[in-house]
Structure formats: C-alpha cells, structure tokens
Tab-separated table of C-alpha atoms and ligand atoms in Angstrom:
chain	number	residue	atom	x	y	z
A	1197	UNK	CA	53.855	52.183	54.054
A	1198	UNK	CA	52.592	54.900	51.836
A	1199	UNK	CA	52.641	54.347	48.156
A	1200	UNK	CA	52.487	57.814	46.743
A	1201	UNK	CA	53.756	60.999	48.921
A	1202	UNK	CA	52.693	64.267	47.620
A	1203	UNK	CA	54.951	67.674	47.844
A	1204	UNK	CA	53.593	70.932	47.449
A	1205	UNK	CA	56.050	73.107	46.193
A	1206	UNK	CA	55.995	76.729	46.617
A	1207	UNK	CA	58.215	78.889	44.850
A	1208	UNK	CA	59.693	78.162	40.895
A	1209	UNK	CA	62.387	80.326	41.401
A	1210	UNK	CA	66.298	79.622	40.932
A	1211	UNK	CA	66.220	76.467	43.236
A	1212	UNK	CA	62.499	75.711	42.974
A	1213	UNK	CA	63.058	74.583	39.554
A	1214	UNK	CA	66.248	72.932	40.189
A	1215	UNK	CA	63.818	71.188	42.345
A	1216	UNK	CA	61.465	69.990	40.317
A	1217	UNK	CA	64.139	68.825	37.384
A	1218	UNK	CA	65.422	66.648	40.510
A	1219	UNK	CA	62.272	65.109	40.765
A	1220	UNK	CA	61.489	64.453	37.622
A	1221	UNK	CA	64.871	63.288	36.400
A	1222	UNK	CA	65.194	60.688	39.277
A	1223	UNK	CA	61.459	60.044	40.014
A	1224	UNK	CA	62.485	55.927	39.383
A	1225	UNK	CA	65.123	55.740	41.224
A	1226	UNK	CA	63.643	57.565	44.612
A	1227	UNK	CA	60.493	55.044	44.136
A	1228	UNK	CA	62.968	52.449	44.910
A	1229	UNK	CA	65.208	54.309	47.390
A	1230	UNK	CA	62.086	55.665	49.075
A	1231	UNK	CA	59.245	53.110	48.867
A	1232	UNK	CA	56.896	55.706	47.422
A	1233	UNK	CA	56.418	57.490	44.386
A	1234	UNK	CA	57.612	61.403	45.201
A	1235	UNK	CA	54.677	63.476	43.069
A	1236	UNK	CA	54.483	67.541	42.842
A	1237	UNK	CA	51.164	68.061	43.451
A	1238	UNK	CA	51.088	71.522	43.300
A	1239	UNK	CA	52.956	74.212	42.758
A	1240	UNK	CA	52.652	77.824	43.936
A	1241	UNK	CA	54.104	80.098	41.257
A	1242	UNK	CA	52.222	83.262	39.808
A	1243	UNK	CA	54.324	83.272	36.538
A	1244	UNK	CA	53.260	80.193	34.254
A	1245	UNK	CA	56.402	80.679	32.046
A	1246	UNK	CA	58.414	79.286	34.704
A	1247	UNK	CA	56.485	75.994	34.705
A	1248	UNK	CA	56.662	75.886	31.203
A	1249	UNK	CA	60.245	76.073	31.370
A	1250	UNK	CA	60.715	72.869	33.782
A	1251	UNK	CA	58.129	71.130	31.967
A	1252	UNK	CA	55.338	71.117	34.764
A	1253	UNK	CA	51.391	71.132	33.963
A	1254	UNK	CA	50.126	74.474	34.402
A	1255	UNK	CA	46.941	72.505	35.961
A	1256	UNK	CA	49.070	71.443	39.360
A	1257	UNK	CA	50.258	75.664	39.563
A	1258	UNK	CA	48.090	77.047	42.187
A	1259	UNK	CA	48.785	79.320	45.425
A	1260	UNK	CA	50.325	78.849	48.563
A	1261	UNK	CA	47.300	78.568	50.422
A	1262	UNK	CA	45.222	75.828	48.473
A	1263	UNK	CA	48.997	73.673	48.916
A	1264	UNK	CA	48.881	74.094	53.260
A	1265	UNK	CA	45.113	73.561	52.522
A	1266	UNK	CA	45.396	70.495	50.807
A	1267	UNK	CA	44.947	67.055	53.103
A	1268	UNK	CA	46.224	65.109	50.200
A	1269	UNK	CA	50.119	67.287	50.572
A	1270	UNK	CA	52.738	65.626	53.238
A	1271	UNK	CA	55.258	67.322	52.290
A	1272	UNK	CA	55.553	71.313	51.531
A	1273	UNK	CA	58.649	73.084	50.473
A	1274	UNK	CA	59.077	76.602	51.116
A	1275	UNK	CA	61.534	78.427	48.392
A	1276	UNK	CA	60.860	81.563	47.956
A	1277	UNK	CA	63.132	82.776	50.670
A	1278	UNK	CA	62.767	86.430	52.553
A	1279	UNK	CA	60.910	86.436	56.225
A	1280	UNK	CA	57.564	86.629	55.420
A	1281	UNK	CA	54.786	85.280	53.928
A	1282	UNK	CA	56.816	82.477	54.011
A	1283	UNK	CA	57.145	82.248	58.151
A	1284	UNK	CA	53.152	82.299	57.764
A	1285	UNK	CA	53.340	79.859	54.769
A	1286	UNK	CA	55.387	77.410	57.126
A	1287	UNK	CA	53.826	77.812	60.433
A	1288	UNK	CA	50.263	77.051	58.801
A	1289	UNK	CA	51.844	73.959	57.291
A	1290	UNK	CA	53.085	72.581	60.475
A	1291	UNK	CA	49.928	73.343	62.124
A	1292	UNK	CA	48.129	71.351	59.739
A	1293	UNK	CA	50.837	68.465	60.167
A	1294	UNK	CA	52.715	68.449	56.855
A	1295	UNK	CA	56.309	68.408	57.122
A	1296	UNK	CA	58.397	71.292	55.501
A	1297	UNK	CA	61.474	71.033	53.717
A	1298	UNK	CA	63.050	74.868	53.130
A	1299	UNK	CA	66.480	77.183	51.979
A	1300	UNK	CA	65.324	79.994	53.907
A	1301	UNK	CA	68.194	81.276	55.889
A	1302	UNK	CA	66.613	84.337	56.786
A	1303	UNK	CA	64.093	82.726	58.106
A	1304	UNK	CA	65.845	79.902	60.240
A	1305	UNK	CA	68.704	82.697	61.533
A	1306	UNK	CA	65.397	85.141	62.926
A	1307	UNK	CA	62.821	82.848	63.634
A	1308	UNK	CA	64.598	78.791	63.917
A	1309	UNK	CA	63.241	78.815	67.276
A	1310	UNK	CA	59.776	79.698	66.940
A	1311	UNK	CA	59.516	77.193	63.778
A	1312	UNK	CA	61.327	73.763	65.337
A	1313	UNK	CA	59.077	74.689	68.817
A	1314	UNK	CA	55.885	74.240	66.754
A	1315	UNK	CA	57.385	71.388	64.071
A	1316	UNK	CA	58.246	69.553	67.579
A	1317	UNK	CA	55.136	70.147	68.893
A	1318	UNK	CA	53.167	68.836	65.900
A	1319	UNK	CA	55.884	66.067	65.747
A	1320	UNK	CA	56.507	67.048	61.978
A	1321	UNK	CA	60.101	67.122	60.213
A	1322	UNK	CA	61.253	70.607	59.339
A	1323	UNK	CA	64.742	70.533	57.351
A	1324	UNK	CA	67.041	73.187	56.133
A	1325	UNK	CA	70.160	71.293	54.572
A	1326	UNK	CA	70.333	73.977	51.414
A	1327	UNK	CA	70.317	76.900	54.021
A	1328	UNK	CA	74.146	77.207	54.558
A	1329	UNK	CA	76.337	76.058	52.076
A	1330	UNK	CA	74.282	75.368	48.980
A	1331	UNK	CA	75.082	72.129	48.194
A	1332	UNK	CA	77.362	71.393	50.582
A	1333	UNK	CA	75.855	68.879	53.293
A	1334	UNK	CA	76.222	70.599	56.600
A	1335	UNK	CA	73.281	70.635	59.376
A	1336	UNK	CA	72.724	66.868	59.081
A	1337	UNK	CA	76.565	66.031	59.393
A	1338	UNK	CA	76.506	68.297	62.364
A	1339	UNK	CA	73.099	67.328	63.869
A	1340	UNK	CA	73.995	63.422	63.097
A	1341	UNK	CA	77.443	62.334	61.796
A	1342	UNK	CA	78.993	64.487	63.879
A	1343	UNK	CA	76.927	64.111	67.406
A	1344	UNK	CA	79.515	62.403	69.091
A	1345	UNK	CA	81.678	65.267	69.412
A	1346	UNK	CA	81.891	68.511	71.380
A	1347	UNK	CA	82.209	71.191	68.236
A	1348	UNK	CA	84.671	73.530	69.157
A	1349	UNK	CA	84.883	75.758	66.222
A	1350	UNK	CA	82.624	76.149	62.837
A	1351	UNK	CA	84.517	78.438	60.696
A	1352	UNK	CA	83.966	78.735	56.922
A	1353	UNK	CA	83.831	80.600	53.457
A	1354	UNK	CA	80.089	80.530	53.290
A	1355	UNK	CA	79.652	83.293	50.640
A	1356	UNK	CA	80.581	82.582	47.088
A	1357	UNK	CA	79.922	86.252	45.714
A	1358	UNK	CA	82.378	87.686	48.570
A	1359	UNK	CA	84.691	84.632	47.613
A	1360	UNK	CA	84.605	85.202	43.759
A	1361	UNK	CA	85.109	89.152	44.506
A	1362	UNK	CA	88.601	88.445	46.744
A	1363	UNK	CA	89.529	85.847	44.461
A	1364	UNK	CA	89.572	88.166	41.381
A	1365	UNK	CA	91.637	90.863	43.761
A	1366	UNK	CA	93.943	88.639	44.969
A	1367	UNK	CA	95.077	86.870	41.159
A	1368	UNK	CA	94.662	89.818	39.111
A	1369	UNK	CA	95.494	92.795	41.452
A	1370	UNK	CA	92.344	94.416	40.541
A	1371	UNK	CA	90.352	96.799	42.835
A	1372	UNK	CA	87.355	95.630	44.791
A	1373	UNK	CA	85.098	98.217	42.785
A	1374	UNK	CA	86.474	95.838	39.559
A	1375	UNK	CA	86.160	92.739	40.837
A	1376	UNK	CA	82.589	93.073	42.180
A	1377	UNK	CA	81.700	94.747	38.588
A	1378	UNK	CA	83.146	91.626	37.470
A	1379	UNK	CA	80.750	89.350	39.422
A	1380	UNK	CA	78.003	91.380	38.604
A	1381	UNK	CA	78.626	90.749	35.112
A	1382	UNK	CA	79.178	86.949	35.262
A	1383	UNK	CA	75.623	86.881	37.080
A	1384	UNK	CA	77.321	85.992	40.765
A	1385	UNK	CA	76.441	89.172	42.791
A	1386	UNK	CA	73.132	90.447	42.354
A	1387	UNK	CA	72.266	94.505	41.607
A	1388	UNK	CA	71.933	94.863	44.844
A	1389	UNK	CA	74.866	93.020	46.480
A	1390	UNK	CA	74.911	94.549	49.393
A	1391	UNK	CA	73.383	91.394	51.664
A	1392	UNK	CA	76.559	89.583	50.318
A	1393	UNK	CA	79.062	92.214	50.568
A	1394	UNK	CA	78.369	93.582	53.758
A	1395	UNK	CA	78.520	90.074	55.165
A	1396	UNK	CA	74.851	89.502	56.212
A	1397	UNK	CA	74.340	86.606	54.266
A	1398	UNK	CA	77.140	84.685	55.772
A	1399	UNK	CA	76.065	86.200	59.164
A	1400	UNK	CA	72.780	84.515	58.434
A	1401	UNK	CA	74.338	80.946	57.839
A	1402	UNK	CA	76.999	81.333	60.389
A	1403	UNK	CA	73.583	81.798	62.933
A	1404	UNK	CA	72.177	78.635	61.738
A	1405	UNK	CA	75.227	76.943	62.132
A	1406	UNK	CA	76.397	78.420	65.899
A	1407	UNK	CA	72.767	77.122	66.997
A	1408	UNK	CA	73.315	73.434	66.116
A	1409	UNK	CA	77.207	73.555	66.612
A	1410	UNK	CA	76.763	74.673	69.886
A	1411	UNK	CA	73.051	73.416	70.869
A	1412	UNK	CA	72.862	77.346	71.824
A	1413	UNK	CA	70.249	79.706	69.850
A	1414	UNK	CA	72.293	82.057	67.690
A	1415	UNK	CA	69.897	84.665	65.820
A	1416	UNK	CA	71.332	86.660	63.165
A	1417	UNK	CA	71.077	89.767	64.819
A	1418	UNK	CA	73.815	88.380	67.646
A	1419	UNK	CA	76.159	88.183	65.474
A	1420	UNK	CA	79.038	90.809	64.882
A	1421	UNK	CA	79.562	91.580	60.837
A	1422	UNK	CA	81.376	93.172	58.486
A	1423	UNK	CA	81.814	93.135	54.931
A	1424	UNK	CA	84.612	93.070	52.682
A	1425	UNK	CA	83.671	96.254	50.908
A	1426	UNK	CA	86.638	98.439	52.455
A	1427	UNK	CA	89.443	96.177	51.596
A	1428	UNK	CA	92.216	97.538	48.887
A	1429	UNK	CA	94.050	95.712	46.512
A	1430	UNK	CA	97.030	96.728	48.750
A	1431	UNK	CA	95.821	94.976	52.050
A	1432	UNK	CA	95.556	91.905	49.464
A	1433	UNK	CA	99.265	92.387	48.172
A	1434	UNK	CA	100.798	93.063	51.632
A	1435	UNK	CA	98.811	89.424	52.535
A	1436	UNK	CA	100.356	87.558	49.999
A	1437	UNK	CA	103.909	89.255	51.263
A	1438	UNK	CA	103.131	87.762	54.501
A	1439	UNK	CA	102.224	84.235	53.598
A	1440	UNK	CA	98.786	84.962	54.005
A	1441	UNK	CA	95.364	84.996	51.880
A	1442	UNK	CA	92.467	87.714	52.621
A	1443	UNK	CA	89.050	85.340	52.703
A	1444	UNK	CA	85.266	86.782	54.379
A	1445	UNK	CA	85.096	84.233	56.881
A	1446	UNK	CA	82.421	83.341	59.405
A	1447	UNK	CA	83.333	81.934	62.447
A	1448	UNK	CA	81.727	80.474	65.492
A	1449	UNK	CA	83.564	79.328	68.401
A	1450	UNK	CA	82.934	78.572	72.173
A	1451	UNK	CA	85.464	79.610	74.527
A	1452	UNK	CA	85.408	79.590	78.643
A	1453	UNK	CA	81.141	78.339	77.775
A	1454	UNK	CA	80.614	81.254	75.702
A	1455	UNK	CA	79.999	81.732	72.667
A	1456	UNK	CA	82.093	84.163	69.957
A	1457	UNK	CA	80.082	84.645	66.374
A	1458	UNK	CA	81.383	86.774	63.886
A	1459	UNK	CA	81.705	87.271	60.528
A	1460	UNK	CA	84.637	89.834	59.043
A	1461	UNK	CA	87.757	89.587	56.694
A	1462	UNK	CA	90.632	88.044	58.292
A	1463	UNK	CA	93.906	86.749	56.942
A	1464	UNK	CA	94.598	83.451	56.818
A	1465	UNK	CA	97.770	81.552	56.517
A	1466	UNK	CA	98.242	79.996	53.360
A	1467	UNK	CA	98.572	76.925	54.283
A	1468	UNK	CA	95.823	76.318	56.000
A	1469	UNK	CA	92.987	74.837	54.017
A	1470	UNK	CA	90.332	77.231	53.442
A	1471	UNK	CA	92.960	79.680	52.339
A	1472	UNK	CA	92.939	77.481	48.882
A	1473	UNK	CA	88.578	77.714	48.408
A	1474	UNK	CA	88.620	80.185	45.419
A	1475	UNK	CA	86.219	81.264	43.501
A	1476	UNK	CA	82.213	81.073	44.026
A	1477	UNK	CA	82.798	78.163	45.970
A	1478	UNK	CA	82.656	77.468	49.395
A	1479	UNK	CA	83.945	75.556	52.311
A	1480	UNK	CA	83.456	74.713	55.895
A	1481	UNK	CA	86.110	73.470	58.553
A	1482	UNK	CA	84.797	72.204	62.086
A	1483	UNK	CA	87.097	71.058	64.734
A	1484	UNK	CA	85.548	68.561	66.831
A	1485	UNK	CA	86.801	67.277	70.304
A	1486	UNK	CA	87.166	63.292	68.768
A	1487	UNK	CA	87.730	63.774	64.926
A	1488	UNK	CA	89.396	66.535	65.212
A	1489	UNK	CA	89.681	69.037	62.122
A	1490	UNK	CA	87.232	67.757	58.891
A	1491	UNK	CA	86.442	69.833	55.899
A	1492	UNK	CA	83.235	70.021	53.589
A	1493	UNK	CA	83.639	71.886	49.890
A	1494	UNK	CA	81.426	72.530	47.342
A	1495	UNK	CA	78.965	74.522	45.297
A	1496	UNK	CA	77.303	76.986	47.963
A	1497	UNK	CA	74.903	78.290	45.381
A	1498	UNK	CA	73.047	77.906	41.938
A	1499	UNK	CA	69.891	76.447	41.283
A	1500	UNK	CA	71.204	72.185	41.204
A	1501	UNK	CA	73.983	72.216	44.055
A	1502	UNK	CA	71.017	73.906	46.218
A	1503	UNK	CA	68.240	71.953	44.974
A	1504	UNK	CA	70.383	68.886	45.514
A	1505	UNK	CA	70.191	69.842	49.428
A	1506	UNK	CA	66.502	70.110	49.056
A	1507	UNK	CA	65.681	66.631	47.489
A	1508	UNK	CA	67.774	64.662	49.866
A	1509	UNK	CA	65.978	66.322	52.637
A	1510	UNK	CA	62.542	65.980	50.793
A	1511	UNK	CA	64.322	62.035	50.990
A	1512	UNK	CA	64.457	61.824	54.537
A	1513	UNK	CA	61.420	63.489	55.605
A	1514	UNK	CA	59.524	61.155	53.329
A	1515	UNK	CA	61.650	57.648	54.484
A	1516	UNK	CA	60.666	59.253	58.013
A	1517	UNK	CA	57.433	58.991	56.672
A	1518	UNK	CA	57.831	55.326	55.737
A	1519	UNK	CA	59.046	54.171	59.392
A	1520	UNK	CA	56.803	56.372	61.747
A	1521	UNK	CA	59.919	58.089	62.632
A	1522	UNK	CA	58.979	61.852	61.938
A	1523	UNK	CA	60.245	64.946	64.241
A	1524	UNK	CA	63.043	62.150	65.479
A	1525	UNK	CA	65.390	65.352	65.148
A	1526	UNK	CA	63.880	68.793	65.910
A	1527	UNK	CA	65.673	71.390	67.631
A	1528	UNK	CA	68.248	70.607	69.040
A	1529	UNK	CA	69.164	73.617	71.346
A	1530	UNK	CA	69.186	72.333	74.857
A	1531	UNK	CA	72.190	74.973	75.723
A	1532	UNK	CA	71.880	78.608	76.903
A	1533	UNK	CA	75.081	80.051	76.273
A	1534	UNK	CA	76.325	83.983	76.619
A	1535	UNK	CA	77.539	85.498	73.582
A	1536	UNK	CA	81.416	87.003	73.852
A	1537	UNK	CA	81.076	90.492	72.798
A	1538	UNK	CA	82.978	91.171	69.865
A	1539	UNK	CA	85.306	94.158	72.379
A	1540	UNK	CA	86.211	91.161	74.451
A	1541	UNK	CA	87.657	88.264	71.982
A	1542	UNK	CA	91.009	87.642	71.359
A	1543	UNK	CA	92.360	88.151	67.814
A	1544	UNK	CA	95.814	89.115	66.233
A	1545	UNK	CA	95.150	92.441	63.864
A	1546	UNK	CA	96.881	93.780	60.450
A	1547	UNK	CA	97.349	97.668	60.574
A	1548	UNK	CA	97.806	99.107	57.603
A	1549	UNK	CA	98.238	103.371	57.879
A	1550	UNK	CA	100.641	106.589	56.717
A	1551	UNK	CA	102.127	108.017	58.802
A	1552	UNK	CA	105.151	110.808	58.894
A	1553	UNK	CA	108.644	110.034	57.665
A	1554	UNK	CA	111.027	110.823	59.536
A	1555	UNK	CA	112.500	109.710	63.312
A	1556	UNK	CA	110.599	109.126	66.540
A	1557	UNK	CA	107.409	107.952	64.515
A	1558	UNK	CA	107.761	104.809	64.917
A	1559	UNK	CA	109.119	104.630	68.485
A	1560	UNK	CA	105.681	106.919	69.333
A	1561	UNK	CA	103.615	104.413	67.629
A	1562	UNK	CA	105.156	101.703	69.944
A	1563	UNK	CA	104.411	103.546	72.789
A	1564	UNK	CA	100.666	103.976	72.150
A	1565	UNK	CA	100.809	99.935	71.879
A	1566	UNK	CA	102.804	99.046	74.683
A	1567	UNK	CA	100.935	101.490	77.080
A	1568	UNK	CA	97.763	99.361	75.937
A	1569	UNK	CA	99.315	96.242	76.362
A	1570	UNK	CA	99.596	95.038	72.860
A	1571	UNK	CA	102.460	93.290	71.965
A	1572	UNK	CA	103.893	94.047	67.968
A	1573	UNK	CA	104.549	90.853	65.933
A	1574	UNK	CA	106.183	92.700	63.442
A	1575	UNK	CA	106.166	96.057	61.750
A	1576	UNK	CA	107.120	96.639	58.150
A	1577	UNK	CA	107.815	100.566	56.630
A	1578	UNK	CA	106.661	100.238	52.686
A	1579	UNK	CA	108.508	102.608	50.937
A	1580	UNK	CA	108.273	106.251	51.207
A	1581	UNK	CA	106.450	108.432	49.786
A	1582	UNK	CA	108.139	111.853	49.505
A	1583	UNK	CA	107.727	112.697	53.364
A	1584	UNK	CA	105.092	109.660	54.333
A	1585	UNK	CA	105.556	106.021	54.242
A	1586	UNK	CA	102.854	103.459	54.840
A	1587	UNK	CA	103.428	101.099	57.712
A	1588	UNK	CA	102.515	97.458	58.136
A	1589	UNK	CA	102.087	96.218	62.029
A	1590	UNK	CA	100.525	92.907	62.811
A	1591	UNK	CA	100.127	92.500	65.995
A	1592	UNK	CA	100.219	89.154	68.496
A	1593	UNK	CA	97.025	88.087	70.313
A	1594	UNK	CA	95.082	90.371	72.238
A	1595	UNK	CA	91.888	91.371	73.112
A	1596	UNK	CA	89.715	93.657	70.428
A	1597	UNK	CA	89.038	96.251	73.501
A	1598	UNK	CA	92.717	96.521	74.019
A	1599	UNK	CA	93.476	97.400	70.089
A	1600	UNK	CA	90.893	99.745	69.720
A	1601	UNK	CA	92.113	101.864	72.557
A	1602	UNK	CA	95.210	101.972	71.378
A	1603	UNK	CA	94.131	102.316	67.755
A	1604	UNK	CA	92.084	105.422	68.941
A	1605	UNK	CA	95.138	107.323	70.659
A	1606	UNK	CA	97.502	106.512	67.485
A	1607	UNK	CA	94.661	108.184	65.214
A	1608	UNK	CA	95.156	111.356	67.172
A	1609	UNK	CA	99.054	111.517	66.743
A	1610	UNK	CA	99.837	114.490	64.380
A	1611	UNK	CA	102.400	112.168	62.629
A	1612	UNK	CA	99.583	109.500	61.272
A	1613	UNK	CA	98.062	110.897	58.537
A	1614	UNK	CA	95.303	108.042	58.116
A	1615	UNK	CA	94.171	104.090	59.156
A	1616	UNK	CA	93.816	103.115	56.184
A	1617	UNK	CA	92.964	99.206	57.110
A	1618	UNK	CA	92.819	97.228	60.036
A	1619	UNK	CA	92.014	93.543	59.244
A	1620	UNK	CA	92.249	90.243	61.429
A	1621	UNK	CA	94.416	87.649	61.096
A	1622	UNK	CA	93.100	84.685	61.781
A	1623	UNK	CA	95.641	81.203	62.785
A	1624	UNK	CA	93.877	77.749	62.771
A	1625	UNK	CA	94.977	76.614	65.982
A	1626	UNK	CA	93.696	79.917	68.126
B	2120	HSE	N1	74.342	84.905	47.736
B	2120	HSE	C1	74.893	83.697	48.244
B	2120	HSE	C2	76.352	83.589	47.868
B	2120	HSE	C3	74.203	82.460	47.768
B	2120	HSE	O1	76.899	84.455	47.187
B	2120	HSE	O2	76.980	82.627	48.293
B	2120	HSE	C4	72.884	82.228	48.426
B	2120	HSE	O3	73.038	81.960	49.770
C-alpha cells in the first residue's frame, strides 16, 4: 500500500479549481478513506493568478508535459476540455502508465474508443464520471450499480443552459431570443452558446451514455440533433394547453437490436418526471429490464457539482491503486449494434402551421395524412386571424419517413401559408 499518491493536474479552469478546493478541503478525510495522502504535485496552468486564487504554490505550476513526464505522478487529470492537445495529453499519460481521471466529453463522444483500447492495454484506469451530468453520478451507476440489467432506454435533460432557456419561456411567456439573453446575463450560456443551443453538447453526453447503456460505440457524430433555437413562445403555450411541457431531451434507446440516438425538443407529458427538472439543472431517467424506471437529479454544471465527479473518481482510481485492482473496468463495448436512422423511428409529432380559413382546408389537410398513413390524434383551429387561423395537429405514432412525406405535400397546398413548428412528443412508455 502506497502512502502518498501524486495527481498531476492539468487545467485551473472552472472545474480544475473546484478540484483542487476538493482536495485541499478534505485532504484528512480521503487519507483515511483512501489509505494514502492525495497530493497535487503539479499543476499545468499558464496563468499564475488562477493558482493564487485556490491557494496553490506557484512552485508545483508547470506544463503538461513535465506532469506525463513525471515518474513520481499516478494519477493525471485532464480538464481543460476541447479534442486536442488534450487526446495527446491523455494518450501519452496512459502510455507511460498513469491513470487519467477527465470531464472531457468531446473527447470521450469522438475518440472513447481509441482512449479505453490503450488505458486497457496499459491496464490503467481512465474515468469520466463529470462528463455527462455534472455532478450527477451516471457512468459508474450504469457501468456498476446498474450491470445487472438490460438498459432499455437512457433519456435525459442533460443541458442546463437549454433547460434554464425553456424554463424562463415556459413561466414567464417570454421569447426564446429573451430567455437566452437572460442566461447570458446570469452567466449560464456562454457568448457563444451555440454548442448548447443547437444541442451538440447534449449530443455529446447522450454518445457517452448510448456506448455504456448499450455496450455499443456511439460517437457523437451518429447521433441525430437539433436545438431548441426555433421554438416560439407559442409552441410552449399550446404545450401547456395540452398537458404537456417542451424540454431538449436526449434520448437513447434500443429497439428490434438497434440502436435510436437523438437529441431534439419533444413534449413531454406533465406528469412524467423529467417534465418537473427546471432550471439549470438536470436529470436522467433509465429504464432497466429488472429495476425498472430510476431517476438521477442534480447540478449538471459549475465548477463544485463537476469537480465533485472528478474527486470521487480521482477516489477510486487511487483505492484501485491500493488493491492492485486497476483497469478492472475499461471499455465496456462488447456490442456492435446498427444505428436506426432518424427517417425510420417511430415518434408522435406536434404541427403547428396557418393555413386558409375557410371550408375544405381542413378535410385537404386530412387527406395529405391519411394518404401517408398517419393517423391524427387530434387537431385544434386557434382562432382566426382575419382570413387564416393557425392549426394544432398532433399526430399518433408513426414513423418520421411517413410524416415528412406527408409534411412535404401539405407545404405545397395553396391553402397553408407556413409550418411554422413541428416538434415531437415524446410518452414514457413508447
Ligand atoms: N454547457 C453545459 C450545460 C455544461 O449548459 O449544461 C457543461 O457540460
């Protein structure tokens, strides 16, 4: 048993220094939990006023490359996030046997195969708890707690920005334009929010989590996405009308042993439980085939909920250390499973468009659907407009291909003057 384990931590960013206050703050009590005192050796960090501001000796900040360098560093911890140099920074590490303990989700959803190959190979621990969900323990309830089950469905709120954005539209009636002004403000969406809004940061996590789920690789650029950017404070109105809330959720389910990945806006039934996860925080639901539906909450972001993830992985890989026991749990796809294309799932829709006033519209409309085989679970007329009134259809299950063909042929009707939304609505038990 090793008295003194020595992390190498590159990257004092948001969760780098939540990190390190971990640490520090509990250094006595992981002695005792883990055996060994957990040091920062090093850390990689180019501005010093970032050290100075978590109370680390400027003599341990360094570079990246004396920390993989250093035979004295077991563990390394990668947060600084983006592809590379921190795929280099990783892969060196493992080469050179240290285990690594990372949040990079755009790393694990592009390149999680490549990585656990070579941590398996070099029989090193690679962990990426604060990857999806923040906070929120995930990969290790699905990789362990969970094992004894055949997941049949991850789907979850796995974006706080998107979820503080829909929340704001759907209590305050505000546009999205408002809303993500308001986040903006509040520090929750960055200048640039477009990874968030446009969905690719929950397509990233929703990856990560398909590939253990599933023990299938999932990269983030199989998955289908789409942000929440075009939906209207009206869409969010008619939802609540219809006992239903508007969330950005990412789903991954397998059905007939393939696999369906997506991430989009859907309604969801107000009753069901993610439909009350407001705010920046997020949630995950899994249905497994023994225990059924379970739910994990929580803080998906910010610099303690995250770094929280990171220390009790830094935990494990270092009791690992303790008991010989390293690269116990490495990757874990053994499955090759097709991906559903996202024409062929099955899906019930929301139609929101303005059409013509006045009669035979609707019976035309119809017509269009039932030629195509989609059956109409209801259809609502909002009222009119002078000569134009906007029309509500949700449909009943049916396959995307089947909606889009009819969706097509209605846009060309001289009567519909525009599709202004069409957005899925999403049931728990389908
Ligand atoms: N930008 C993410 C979010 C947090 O809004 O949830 C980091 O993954």
């Amino acid at each position: 048993m090793k008295d003194l384990i020595n992390i190498g931590l590159i990257g004092l960013g948001t969760v780098g220094s939540g990190v390190y206050k971990i640490l520090a703050t509990h250094r006595e009590d992981f002695k005792r939990k883990v055996g060994a005192d957990l040091v920062v050796k090093a850390i990689a960090e180019k501005s010093s006023e970032k050290a100075d501001a978590v109370g680390a000796n400027r003599e341990i900040i360094t570079d990246a490359k004396t920390i993989i360098e250093d035979p004295d560093i077991d563990i390394v911890v990668e947060v600084i996030g983006g592809i590379e140099p921190a795929k280099s920074f990783i892969l060196e590490a493992i080469k050179k046997g240290k285990h690594v303990v990372t949040a990079n989700k755009e790393l694990l959803a592009s390149h999680g195969e490549e990585i656990l190959k070579m941590a398996d190979k070099n029989k090193v621990d690679v962990f990426f708890e604060a990857s999806v969900g923040g906070g929120i323990p995930i990969i290790h309830l699905l990789k362990e707690c969970l094992a004894s089950n055949k997941i049949l469905k991850v789907m979850g709120i796995v974006n706080g920005t998107t979820n503080y954005i829909l929340t704001m539209m759907s209590e305050e009636g505000c546009s999205f334009e408002k809303a993500l002004k308001e986040a903006q403000q509040k520090g929750y969406a960055e200048r640039d929010p477009s990874a968030d809004i446009e969905g690719r940061d929950a397509a990233a996590k929703i990856a990560i989590l398909a590939s253990i789920a599933f023990n299938s690789r999932v990269k983030f650029s199989d998955v289908s996405v789409e942000g929440i950017s075009k939906i209207t404070a009206k869409d969010i109105l008619h939802a609540k009308e219809m006992n239903y809330v508007v969330k950005l959720l990412a789903v991954a389910k397998e059905v007939d042993e393939e696999l369906e990945v997506r991430v989009h806006p859907a309604m969801i039934p107000v009753k069901h439980p993610l439909a009350s996860v407001n705010g920046v925080y997020n949630a995950i639901f899994v249905e497994g085939d023994s225990v059924g539906e379970v739910m994990f909450f929580g803080q998906g972001a910010g610099s303690l909920p995250a770094a929280s993830a990171v220390v009790g992985d830094i935990i494990e890989v270092a009791r690992n250390i303790q008991y010989g026991s390293s690269g116990k749990i490495g990757c874990t796809c053994f499955r090759n499973l097709n991906l559903r294309p996202i024409d062929e799932i099955n899906s019930k829709y929301y139609l929101l468009m303005n059409a013509a006033d006045k009669p035979g519209v609707l019976a035309k409309i119809a017509k269009v659907f039932g030629d195509n085989n989609v059956s109409l679970a209801s259809v609502i007329q909002k009222g009119s407009q002078g000569s134009t009134a906007d029309l509500i259809l949700v449909t009943h299950l049916l396959k995307e291909k089947n909606f889009r063909m009819a969706l097509n042929q209605i846009r060309k009707l001289s009567e519909v003057n525009e599709i202004c939304n069409v957005i899925r609505v999403e049931e728990s038990n389908e």
